[in-house]
Coordinates of C-alpha atoms and ligand atoms in Angstrom, one line a residue:
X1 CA 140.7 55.1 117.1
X2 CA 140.6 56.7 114.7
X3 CA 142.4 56.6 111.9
X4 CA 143.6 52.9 112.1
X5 CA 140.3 51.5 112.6
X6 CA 138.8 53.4 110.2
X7 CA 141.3 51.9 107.3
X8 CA 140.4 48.6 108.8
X9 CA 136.4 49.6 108.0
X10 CA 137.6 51.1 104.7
X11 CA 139.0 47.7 103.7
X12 CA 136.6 45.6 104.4
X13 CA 134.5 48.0 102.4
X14 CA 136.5 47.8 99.4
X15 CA 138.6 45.3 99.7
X16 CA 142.3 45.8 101.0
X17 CA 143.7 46.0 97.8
X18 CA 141.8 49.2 97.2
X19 CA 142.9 51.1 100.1
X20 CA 146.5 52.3 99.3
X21 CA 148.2 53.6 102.3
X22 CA 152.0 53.4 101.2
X23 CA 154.5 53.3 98.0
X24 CA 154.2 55.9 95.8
X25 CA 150.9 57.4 96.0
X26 CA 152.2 60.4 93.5
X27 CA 149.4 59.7 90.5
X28 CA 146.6 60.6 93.0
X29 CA 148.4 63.5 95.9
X30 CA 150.2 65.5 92.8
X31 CA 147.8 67.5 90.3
X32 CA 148.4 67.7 86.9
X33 CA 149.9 71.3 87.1
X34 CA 152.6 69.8 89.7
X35 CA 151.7 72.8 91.7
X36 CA 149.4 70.8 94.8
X37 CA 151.4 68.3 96.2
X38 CA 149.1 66.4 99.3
X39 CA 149.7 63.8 101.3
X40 CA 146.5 61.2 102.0
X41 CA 145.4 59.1 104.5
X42 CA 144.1 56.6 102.0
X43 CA 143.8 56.1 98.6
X44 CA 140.2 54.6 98.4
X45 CA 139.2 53.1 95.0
X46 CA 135.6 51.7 95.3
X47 CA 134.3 49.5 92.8
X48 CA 130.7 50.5 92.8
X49 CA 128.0 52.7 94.0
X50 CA 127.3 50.9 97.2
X51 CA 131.0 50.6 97.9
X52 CA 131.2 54.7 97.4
X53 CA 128.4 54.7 99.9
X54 CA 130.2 52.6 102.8
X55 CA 133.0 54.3 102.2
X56 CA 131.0 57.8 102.6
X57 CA 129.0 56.3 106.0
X58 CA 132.6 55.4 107.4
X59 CA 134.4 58.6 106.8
X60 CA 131.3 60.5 108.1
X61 CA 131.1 58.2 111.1
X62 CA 135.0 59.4 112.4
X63 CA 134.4 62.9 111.0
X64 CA 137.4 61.8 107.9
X65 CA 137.3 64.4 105.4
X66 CA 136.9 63.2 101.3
X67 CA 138.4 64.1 98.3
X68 CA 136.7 62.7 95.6
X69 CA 138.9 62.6 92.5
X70 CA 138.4 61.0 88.9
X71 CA 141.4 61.3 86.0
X72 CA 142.9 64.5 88.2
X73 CA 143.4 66.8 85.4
X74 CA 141.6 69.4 86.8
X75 CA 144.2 72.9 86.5
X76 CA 142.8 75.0 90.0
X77 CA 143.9 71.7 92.3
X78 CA 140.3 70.5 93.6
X79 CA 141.1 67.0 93.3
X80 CA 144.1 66.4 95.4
X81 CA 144.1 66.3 99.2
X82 CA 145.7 68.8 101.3
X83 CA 149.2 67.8 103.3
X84 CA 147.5 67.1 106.3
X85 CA 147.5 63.4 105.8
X86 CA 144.2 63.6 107.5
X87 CA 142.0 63.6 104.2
X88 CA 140.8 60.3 102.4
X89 CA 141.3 60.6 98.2
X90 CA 138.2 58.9 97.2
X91 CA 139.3 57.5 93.3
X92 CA 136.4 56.6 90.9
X93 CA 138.7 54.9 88.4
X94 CA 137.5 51.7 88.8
X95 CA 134.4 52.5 88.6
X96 CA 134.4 52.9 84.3
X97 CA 131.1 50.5 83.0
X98 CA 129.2 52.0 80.2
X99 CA 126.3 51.0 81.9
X100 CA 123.4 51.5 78.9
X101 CA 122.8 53.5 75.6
X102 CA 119.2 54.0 74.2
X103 CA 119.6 54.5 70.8
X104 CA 116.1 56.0 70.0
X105 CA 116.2 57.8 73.4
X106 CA 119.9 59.7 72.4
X107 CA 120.9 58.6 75.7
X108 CA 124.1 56.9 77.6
X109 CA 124.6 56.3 81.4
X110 CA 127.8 55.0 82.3
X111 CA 129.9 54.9 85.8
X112 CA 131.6 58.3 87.0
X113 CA 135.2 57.0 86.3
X114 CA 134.6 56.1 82.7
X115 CA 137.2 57.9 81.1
X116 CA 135.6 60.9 78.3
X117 CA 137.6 59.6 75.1
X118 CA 136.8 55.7 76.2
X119 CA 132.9 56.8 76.8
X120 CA 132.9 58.8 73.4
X121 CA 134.2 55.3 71.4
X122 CA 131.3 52.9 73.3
X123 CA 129.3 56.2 71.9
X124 CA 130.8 55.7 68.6
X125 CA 130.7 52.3 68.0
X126 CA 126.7 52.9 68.1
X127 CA 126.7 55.3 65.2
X128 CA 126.4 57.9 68.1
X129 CA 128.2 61.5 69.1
X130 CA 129.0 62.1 72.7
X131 CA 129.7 65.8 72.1
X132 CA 131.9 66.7 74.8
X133 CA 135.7 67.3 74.3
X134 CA 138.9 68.3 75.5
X135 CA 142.5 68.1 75.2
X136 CA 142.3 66.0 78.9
X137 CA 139.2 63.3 77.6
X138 CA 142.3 60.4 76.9
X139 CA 142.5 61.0 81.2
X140 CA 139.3 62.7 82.4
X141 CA 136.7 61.5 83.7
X142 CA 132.7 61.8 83.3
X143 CA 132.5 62.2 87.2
X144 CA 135.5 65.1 87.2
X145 CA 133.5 66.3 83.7
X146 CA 130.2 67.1 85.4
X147 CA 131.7 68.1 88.9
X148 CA 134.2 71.2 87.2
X149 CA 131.5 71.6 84.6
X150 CA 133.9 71.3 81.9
X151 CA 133.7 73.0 78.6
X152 CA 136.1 72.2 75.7
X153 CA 136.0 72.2 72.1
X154 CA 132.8 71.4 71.4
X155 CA 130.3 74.0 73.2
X156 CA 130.0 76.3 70.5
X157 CA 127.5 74.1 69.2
X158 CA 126.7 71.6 71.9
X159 CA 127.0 73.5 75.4
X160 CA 129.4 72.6 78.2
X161 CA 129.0 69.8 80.5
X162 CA 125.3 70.6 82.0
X163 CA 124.3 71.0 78.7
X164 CA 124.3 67.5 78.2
X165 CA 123.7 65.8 81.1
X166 CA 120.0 64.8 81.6
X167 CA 120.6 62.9 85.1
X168 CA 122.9 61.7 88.0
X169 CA 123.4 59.4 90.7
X170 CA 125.0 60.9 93.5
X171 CA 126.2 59.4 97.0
X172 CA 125.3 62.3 99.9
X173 CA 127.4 63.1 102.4
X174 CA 125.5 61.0 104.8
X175 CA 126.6 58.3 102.2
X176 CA 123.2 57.6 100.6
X177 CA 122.5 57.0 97.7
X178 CA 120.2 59.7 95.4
X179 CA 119.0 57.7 92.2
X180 CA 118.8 60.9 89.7
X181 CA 119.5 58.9 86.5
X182 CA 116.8 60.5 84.6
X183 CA 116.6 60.2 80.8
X184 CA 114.0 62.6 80.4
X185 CA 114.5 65.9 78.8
X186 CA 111.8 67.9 80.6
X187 CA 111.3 66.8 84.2
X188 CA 110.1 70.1 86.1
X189 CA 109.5 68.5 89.8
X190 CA 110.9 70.3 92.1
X191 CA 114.3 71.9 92.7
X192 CA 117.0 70.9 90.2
X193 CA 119.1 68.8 92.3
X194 CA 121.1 68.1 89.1
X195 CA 122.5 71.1 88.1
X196 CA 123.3 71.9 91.7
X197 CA 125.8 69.0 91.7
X198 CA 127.0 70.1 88.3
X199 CA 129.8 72.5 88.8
X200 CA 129.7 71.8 92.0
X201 CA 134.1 70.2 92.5
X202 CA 132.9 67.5 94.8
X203 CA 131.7 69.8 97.8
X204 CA 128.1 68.2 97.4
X205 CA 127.7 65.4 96.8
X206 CA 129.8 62.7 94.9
X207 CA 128.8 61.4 91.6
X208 CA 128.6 57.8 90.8
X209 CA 127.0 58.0 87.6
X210 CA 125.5 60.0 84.6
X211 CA 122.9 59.6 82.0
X212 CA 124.0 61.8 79.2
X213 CA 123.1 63.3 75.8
X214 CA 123.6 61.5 72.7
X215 CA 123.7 63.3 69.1
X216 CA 123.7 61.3 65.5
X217 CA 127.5 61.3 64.2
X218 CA 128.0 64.0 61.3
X219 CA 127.8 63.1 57.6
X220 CA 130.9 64.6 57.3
X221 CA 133.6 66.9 59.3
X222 CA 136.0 69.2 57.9
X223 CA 138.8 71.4 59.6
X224 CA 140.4 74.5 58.5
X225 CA 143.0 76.7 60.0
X226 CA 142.9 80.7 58.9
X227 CA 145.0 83.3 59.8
X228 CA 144.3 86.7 61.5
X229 CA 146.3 90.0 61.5
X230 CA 144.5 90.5 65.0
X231 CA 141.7 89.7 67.4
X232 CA 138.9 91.7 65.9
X233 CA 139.7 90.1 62.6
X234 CA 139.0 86.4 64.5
X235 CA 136.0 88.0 66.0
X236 CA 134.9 88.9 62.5
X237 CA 135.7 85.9 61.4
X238 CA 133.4 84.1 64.2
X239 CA 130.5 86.2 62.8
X240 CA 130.8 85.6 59.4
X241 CA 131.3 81.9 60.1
X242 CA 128.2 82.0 61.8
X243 CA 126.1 83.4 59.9
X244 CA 127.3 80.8 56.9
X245 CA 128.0 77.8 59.1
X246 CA 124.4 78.2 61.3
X247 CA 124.8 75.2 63.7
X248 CA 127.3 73.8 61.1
X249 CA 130.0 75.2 63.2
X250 CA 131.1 73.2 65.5
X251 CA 134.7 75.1 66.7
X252 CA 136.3 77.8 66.2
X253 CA 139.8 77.9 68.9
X254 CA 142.2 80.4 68.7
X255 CA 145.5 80.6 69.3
X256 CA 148.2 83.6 69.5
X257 CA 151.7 83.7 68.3
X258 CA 153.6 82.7 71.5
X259 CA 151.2 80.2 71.8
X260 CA 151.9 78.3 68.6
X261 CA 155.6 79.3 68.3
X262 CA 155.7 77.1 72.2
X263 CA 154.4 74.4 70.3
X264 CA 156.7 74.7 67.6
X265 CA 159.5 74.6 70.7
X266 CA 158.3 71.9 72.1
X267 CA 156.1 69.5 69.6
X268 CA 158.8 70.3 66.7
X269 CA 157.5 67.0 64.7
X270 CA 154.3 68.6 64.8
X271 CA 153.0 70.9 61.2
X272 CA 152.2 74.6 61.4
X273 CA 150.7 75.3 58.0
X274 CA 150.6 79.0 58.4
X275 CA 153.7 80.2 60.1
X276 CA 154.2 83.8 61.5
X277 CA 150.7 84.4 61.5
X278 CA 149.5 86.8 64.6
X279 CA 145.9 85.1 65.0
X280 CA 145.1 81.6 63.9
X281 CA 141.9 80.6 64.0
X282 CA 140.8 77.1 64.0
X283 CA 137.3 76.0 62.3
X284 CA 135.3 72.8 62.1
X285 CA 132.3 72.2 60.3
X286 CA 129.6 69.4 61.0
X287 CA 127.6 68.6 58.3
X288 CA 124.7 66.4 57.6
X289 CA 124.8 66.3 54.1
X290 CA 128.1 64.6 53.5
X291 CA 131.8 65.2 52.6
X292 CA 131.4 67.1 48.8
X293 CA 128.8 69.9 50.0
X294 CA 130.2 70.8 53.4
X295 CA 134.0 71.0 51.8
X296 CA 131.9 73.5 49.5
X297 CA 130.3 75.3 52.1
X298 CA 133.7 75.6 54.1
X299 CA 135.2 77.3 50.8
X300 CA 132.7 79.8 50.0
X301 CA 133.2 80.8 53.5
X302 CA 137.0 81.3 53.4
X303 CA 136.7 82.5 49.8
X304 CA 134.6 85.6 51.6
X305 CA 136.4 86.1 54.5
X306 CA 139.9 86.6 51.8
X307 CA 137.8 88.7 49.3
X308 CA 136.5 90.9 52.7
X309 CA 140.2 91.0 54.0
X310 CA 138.7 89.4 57.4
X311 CA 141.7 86.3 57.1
X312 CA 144.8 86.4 55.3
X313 CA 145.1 83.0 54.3
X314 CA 143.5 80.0 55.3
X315 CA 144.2 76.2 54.9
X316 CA 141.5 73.1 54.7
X317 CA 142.4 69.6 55.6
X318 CA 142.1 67.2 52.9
X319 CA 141.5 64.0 55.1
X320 CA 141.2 62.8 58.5
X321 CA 145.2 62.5 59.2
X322 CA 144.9 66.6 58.4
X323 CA 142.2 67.5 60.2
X324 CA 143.5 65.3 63.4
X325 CA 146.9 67.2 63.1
X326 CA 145.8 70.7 62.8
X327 CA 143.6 69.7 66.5
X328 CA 146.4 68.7 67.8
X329 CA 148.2 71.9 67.2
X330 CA 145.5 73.2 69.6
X331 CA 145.5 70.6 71.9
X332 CA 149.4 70.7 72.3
X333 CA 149.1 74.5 73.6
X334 CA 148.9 73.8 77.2
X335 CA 151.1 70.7 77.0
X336 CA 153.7 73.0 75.2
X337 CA 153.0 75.2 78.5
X338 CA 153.4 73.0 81.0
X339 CA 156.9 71.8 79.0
X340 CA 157.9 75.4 79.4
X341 CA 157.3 75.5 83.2
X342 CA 155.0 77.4 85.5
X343 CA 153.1 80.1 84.3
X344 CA 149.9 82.0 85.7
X345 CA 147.2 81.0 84.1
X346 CA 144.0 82.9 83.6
X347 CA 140.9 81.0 82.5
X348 CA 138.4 83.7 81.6
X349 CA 135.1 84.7 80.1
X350 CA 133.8 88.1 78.6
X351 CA 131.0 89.1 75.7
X352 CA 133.1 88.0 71.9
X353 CA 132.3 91.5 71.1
X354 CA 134.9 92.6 73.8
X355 CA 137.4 90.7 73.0
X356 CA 139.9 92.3 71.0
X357 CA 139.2 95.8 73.6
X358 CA 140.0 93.6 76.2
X359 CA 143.0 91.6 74.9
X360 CA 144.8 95.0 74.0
X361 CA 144.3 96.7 76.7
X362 CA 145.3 94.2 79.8
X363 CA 148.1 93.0 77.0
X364 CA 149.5 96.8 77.6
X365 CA 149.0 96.8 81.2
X366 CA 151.3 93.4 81.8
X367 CA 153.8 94.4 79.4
X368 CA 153.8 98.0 81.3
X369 CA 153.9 96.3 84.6
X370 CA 155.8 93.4 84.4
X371 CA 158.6 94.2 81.8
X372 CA 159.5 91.0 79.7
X373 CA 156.5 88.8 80.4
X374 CA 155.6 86.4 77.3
X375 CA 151.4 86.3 77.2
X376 CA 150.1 82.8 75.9
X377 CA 146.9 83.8 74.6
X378 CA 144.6 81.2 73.2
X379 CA 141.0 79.3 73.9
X380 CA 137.5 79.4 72.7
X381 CA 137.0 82.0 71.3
X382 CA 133.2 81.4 69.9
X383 CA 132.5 81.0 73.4
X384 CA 134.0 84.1 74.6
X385 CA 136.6 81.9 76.7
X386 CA 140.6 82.8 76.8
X387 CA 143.7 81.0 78.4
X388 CA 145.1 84.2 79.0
X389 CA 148.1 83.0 80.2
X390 CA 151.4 84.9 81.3
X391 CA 154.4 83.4 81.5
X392 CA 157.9 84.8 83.1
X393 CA 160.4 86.6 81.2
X394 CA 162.4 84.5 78.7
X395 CA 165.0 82.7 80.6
X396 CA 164.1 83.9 84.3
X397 CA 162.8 81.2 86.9
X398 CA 159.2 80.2 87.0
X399 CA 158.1 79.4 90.3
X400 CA 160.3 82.9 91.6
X401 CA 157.9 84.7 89.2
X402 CA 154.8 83.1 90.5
X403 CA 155.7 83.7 93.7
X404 CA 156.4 87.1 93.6
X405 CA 153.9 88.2 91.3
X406 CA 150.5 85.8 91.0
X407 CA 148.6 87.7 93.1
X408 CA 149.1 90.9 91.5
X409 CA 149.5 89.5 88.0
X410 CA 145.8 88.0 88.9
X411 CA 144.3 91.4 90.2
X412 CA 145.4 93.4 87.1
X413 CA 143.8 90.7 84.7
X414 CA 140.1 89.7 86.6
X415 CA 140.2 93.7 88.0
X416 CA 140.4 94.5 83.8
X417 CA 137.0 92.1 83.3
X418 CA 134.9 93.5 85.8
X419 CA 134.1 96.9 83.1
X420 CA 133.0 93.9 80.8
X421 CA 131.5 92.0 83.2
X422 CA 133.7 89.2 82.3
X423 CA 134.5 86.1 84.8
X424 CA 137.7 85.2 86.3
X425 CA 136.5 81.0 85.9
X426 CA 134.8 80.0 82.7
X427 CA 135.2 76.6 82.8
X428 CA 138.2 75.1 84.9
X429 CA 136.2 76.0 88.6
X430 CA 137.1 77.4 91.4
X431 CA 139.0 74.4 93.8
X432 CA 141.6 75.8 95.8
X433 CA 143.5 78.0 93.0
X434 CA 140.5 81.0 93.1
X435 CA 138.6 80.1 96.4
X436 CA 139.9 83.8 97.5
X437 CA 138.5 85.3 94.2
X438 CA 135.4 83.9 94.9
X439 CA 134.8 85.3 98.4
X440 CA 136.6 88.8 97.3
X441 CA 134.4 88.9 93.9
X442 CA 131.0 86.6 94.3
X443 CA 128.4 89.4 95.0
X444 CA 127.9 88.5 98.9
X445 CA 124.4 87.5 98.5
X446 CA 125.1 84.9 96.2
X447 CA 128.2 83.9 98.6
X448 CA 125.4 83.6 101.5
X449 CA 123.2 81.2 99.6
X450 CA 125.7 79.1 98.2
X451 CA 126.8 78.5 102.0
X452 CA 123.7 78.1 102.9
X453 CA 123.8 75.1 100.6
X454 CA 126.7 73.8 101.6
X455 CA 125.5 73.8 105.1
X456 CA 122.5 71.5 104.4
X457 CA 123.8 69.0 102.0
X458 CA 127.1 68.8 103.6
X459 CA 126.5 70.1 107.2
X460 CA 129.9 68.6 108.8
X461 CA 132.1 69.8 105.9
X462 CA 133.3 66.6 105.0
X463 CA 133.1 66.7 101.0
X464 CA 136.1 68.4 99.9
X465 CA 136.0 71.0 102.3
X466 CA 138.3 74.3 101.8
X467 CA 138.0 74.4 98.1
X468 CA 135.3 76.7 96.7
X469 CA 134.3 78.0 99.7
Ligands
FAD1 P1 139.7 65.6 88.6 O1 140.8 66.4 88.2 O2 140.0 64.3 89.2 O3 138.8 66.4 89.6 C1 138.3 67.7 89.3 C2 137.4 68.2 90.4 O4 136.2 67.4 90.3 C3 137.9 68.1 91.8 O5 137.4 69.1 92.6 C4 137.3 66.7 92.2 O6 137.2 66.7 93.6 C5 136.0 66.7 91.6 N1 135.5 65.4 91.2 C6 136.1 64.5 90.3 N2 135.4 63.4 90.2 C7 134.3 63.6 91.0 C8 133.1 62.8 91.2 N3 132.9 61.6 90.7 N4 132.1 63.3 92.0 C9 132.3 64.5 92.6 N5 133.4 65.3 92.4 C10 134.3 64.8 91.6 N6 138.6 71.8 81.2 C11 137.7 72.3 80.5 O7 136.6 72.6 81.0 N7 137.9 72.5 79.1 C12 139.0 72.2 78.5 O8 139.2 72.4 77.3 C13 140.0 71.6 79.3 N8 141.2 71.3 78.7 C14 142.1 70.7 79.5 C15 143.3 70.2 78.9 C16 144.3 69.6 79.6 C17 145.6 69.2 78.9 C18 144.1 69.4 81.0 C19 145.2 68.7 81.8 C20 142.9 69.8 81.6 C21 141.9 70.5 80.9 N9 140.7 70.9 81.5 C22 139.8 71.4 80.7 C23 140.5 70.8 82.9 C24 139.4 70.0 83.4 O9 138.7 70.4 84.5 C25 139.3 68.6 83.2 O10 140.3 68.0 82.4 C26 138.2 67.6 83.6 O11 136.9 68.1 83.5 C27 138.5 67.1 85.0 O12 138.1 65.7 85.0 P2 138.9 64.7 85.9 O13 138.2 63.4 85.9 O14 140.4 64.7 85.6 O15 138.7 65.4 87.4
ZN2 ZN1 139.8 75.2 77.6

C-alpha cells in the first residue's frame, strides 16, 4: 500500500495542504549546517495535538519512520530525514499558540512550534523573563529547545533547557497523547517522565507542548566587553565576577581572536570596541535595583579586575543600542563561521578550572598535527562550554579538509577531554553528527539502559530512529 495510502490517511489527518510531497522541500530536508541533505516522504505539518497523534497512529500503523523537526537549527543533523525518502518529517511550526501565562504561578505553556524569541515577547509583554537564549531563538523552537536540551546565553544564572521546564505534553509512539503539563515545582510521583523526554532529539516521544519557568524582568541590565591577554585571565575574571556579581551575573561568553577577526570579515558594519585583543570576554549584569547602582556595581568590578591586571581594558555599554551590539558580536561568531565555509566543530564541556590547561594543550596538538589549521575558539565560558572549532588552512577547500580529517581531528580533541573528564556534547546533542561517539565513549552500562529505554517507549524504532543510538 503503502506509502500512497498512507499520504491519503495523512491528509485527511491534517488536511492536504499540510502534507507536502513535491516542489522544493529544501527548508525542512537541508539542516542548517548544509551538511544533511534528506529526501522525505512527506512533509507533515499538523495543527494540533490531536492531529500529531493521528499522524503518529498512521505512521505506526505502516511501520513509516518520523522525524519530528521544529525551526531545524539544530548543528549535529537530528532533525532532518535521511535520503531514503522512506521517513515522514513531522513539522511543529504551525503549531505556535501561547497557550496560558500565570502570572502569580511564574508560569507559561505554549504549543512546541512556538518560536523562542516570539515566546520570550508574549513573556515580555507580561512584565515577565522567559530566560532562555540563543543566537538561533528568532528560528528555534520550544519543541527543538527541550528535545536537544539547549543551553545558550543565559545558563550561567538560569540553567539550560530542563532547568526551566516544569511540564510537557508529549505524543507516544503509539500516538497517544501523555498530558504532563504540570505547573508544579515539586511533583515527586514516580519516575520523571519529563526529564527523560528532555534531551531526548525526538527518539521518545514527540513534544506538543511545554509549561515553562517564568522569572520577573530585571530592574536594569548592563553589558560590558573586557579584554584578556589569555584564558586563565577570563577564568580569573569569571571568579572575580562572581564573587562581586553573586546571581547578578547573568553571562559571561567568550570569544578568541580568530573568532572575532571572522566577524570583523564577514559582519564588517558591525563595532569591535577592543580590537587585537587575544581574549574578550563578554559580561551582563541583572540587577534588581535599577540602572544607577548596577552601572556602579559593574565598575567597581572592572576597576578591580584593571588594578589586579586580570583584564586589560574593558568597555560598558551606555544604552540599549550598545549593549544589543556588543551581543551581537557574539551571536554573529557562528554565522561569521558558517560565511567562511565548513569547519569541524567541537561543542564541549570540562571543569572552568581546566580551561586554559586544556585550551593550550589540544591548541598545540592541532597546530602540531594539522599544519595551518585556524582554531575558532569561543562559547560559554561560565559554564565550562567551548565552540572549539577548527577550521582548514587559509585558503584550502573545506569540505576536502573535513573529509579527510574529521575523524581524526575529532579523536585528538574529545581523546584530550577524557584526563578532564570533559564531554564531547554539552549542549547541541548527539543526532547523527556524534551517534559513533556515543557508542565508542558512553560507559556501556549506561549505553545498555538507555537502549533499554528506547526499546519500551519506542519498541518499533519509529521515532527518529538512527540518531543517538
Ligand atoms: P530542530 O533543529 O528542528 O530539531 C533539533 C532536534 O530536536 C532534532 O533531533 C529533532 O528531531 C528534535 N525535535 C525538534 N522538535 C521536536 C519536538 N517537538 N518533539 C520532539 N523532538 C523534536 N544550541 C544551544 O544549546 N545553545 C546555543 O547557544 C545555540 N546556539 C545556536 C546558534 C545558531 C546560530 C544555531 C543555528 C543553532 C544554535 N544552537 C544552540 C543549536 C540548537 O540545538 C538549537 O538552535 C535549538 O535548540 C533547536 O531548536 P529547533 O526548533 O531548531 O530544533
Ligand atoms: Zn552555544
Amino acid at each position: 500500500m503503502a506509502a500512497a495510502s498512507l499520504l491519503e490517511t495523512l491528509r485527511s489527518a491534517v488536511g492536504a495542504a499540510n502534507v507536502l510531497t513535491e516542489g522544493d522541500l529544501t527548508a525542512w530536508e537541508l539542516d542548517w549546517r548544509k551538511r544533511w541533505r534528506g529526501r522525505a516522504l512527506a512533509v507533515v505539518r499538523p495543527g494540533s495535538t490531536a492531529e500529531v497523534a493521528a499522524v503518529v497512529r498512521a505512521c505506526a500503523a505502516t511501520g513509516t519512520a518520523i522525524v519530528p523537526q521544529g525551526g531545524n537549527t539544530g548543528l549535529v543533523g537530528g532533525g532532518v530525514p535521511d535520503a531514503s525518502g522512506t521517513q515522514v518529517l513531522l513539522s511543529l511550526q504551525r503549531m505556535n499558540r501561547v497557550r496560558a501565562i500565570d502570572e502569580a504561578n511564574l508560569t507559561l505553556t505554549a504549543d512546541a512550534g512556538c518560536v523562542l524569541q516570539a515566546t520570550q515577547e508574549a513573556a515580555l509583554a507580561r512584565g515577565l523573563l522567559l530566560p532562555l537564549s540563543l543566537a538561533a531563538e528568532g528560528s528555534c523552537t520550544l519543541g527543538g529547545n527541550l528535545a536537544t536540551n539547549a543551553g545558550g546565553t543565559q545558563v550561567l544564572r538560569w540553567g539550560n533547557a530542563r532547568e526551566l521546564c516544569l511540564g510537557l505534553e508529549v505524543v507516544t509512539a503509539a500516538g497517544q497523547v501523555w498530558d504532563g503539563l504540570s505547573g508544579l515545582r515539586k511533583d515527586n510521583t514516580g519516575y520523571d517522565l519529563r526529564d527523560l523526554m528532555i534531551g531526548s532529539e525526538g527518539t521518545l516521544g514527540i513534544i506538543t507542548a511545554a509549561t515553562l519557568k517564568l522569572a520577573p524582568l530585571p530592574a536594569a541590565t548592563t553589558t560590558a566587553l573586557a579584554a584578556c591577554a589569555d584564558l586563565a585571565q577570563c577564568v580569573s575574571l569569571l571568579k572575580l565576577a562572581r564573587a562581586r556579581l553573586g546571581a547578578g551575573l547573568t553571562g559571561f561568553e567568550v570569544m578568541g581572536r580568530h573568532a572575532l577577526d571572522l566577524v570583523a570579515r564577514h559582519f564588517p558594519a558591525l563595532p569591535q570596541p577592543l580590537p587585537g585583543a587575544p581574549w574578550t570576554v563578554l559580561l551582563e549584569q541583572s540587577d534588581t535595583e535599577g540602572l544607577a547602582r548596577a552601572r556602579e556595581r559593574f565598575e567597581a568590578l572592572l576597576g578591580a579586575a584593571l588594578e589586579l591586571s586580570v583584564i586589560g581594558d574593558a568597555v560598558v555599554a551606555e544604552s540599549l543600542a550598545q549593549s544589543q551590539a556588543l551581543w551581537q558580536l557574539r551571536e554573529s561568531i557562528p554565522l561569521a563561521q558558517a560565511e567562511e565555509g565548513l569547519n569541524v566543530k567541537h561543542d564541549i564541556s570540562l571543569p572552568v578550572s581546566a580551561i586554559p590547561e586544556f585550551v593550550a594543550s589540544t591548541d598545540a596538538l592541532l597546530r602540531r598535527r594539522f599544519p595551518g589549521v585556524q582554531l575558532v575558539n569561543f562559547g560559554h565560558l561560565g559554564d565550562g562550554n567551548l565552540h572549539y572549532n577548527v577550521q582548514a588552512p587559509a585558503g584550502s577547500d573545506g569540505q576536502r579538509f573535513l573529509d579527510d580529517n574529521e575523524r581524526r581531528i575529532n579523536t585528538l580533541v574529545f581523546d584530550a577531554l577524557v584526563p578532564y573528564g570533559g564531554s564531547f556534547s554539552a549542549e547541541h546533542g548527539i543526532g547523527t553528527l556524534k551517534r559513533d561517539e556515543l557508542a565508542a565513549r558512553k560507559s556501556p552500562v549506561a549505553l545498555q539502559m538507555m537502549r533499554a529505554v528506547k526499546a519500551a517507549l519506542d519498541p518499533l524504532n519509529l521515532l527518529n530512529p538512527g540518531r543517538v543510538l
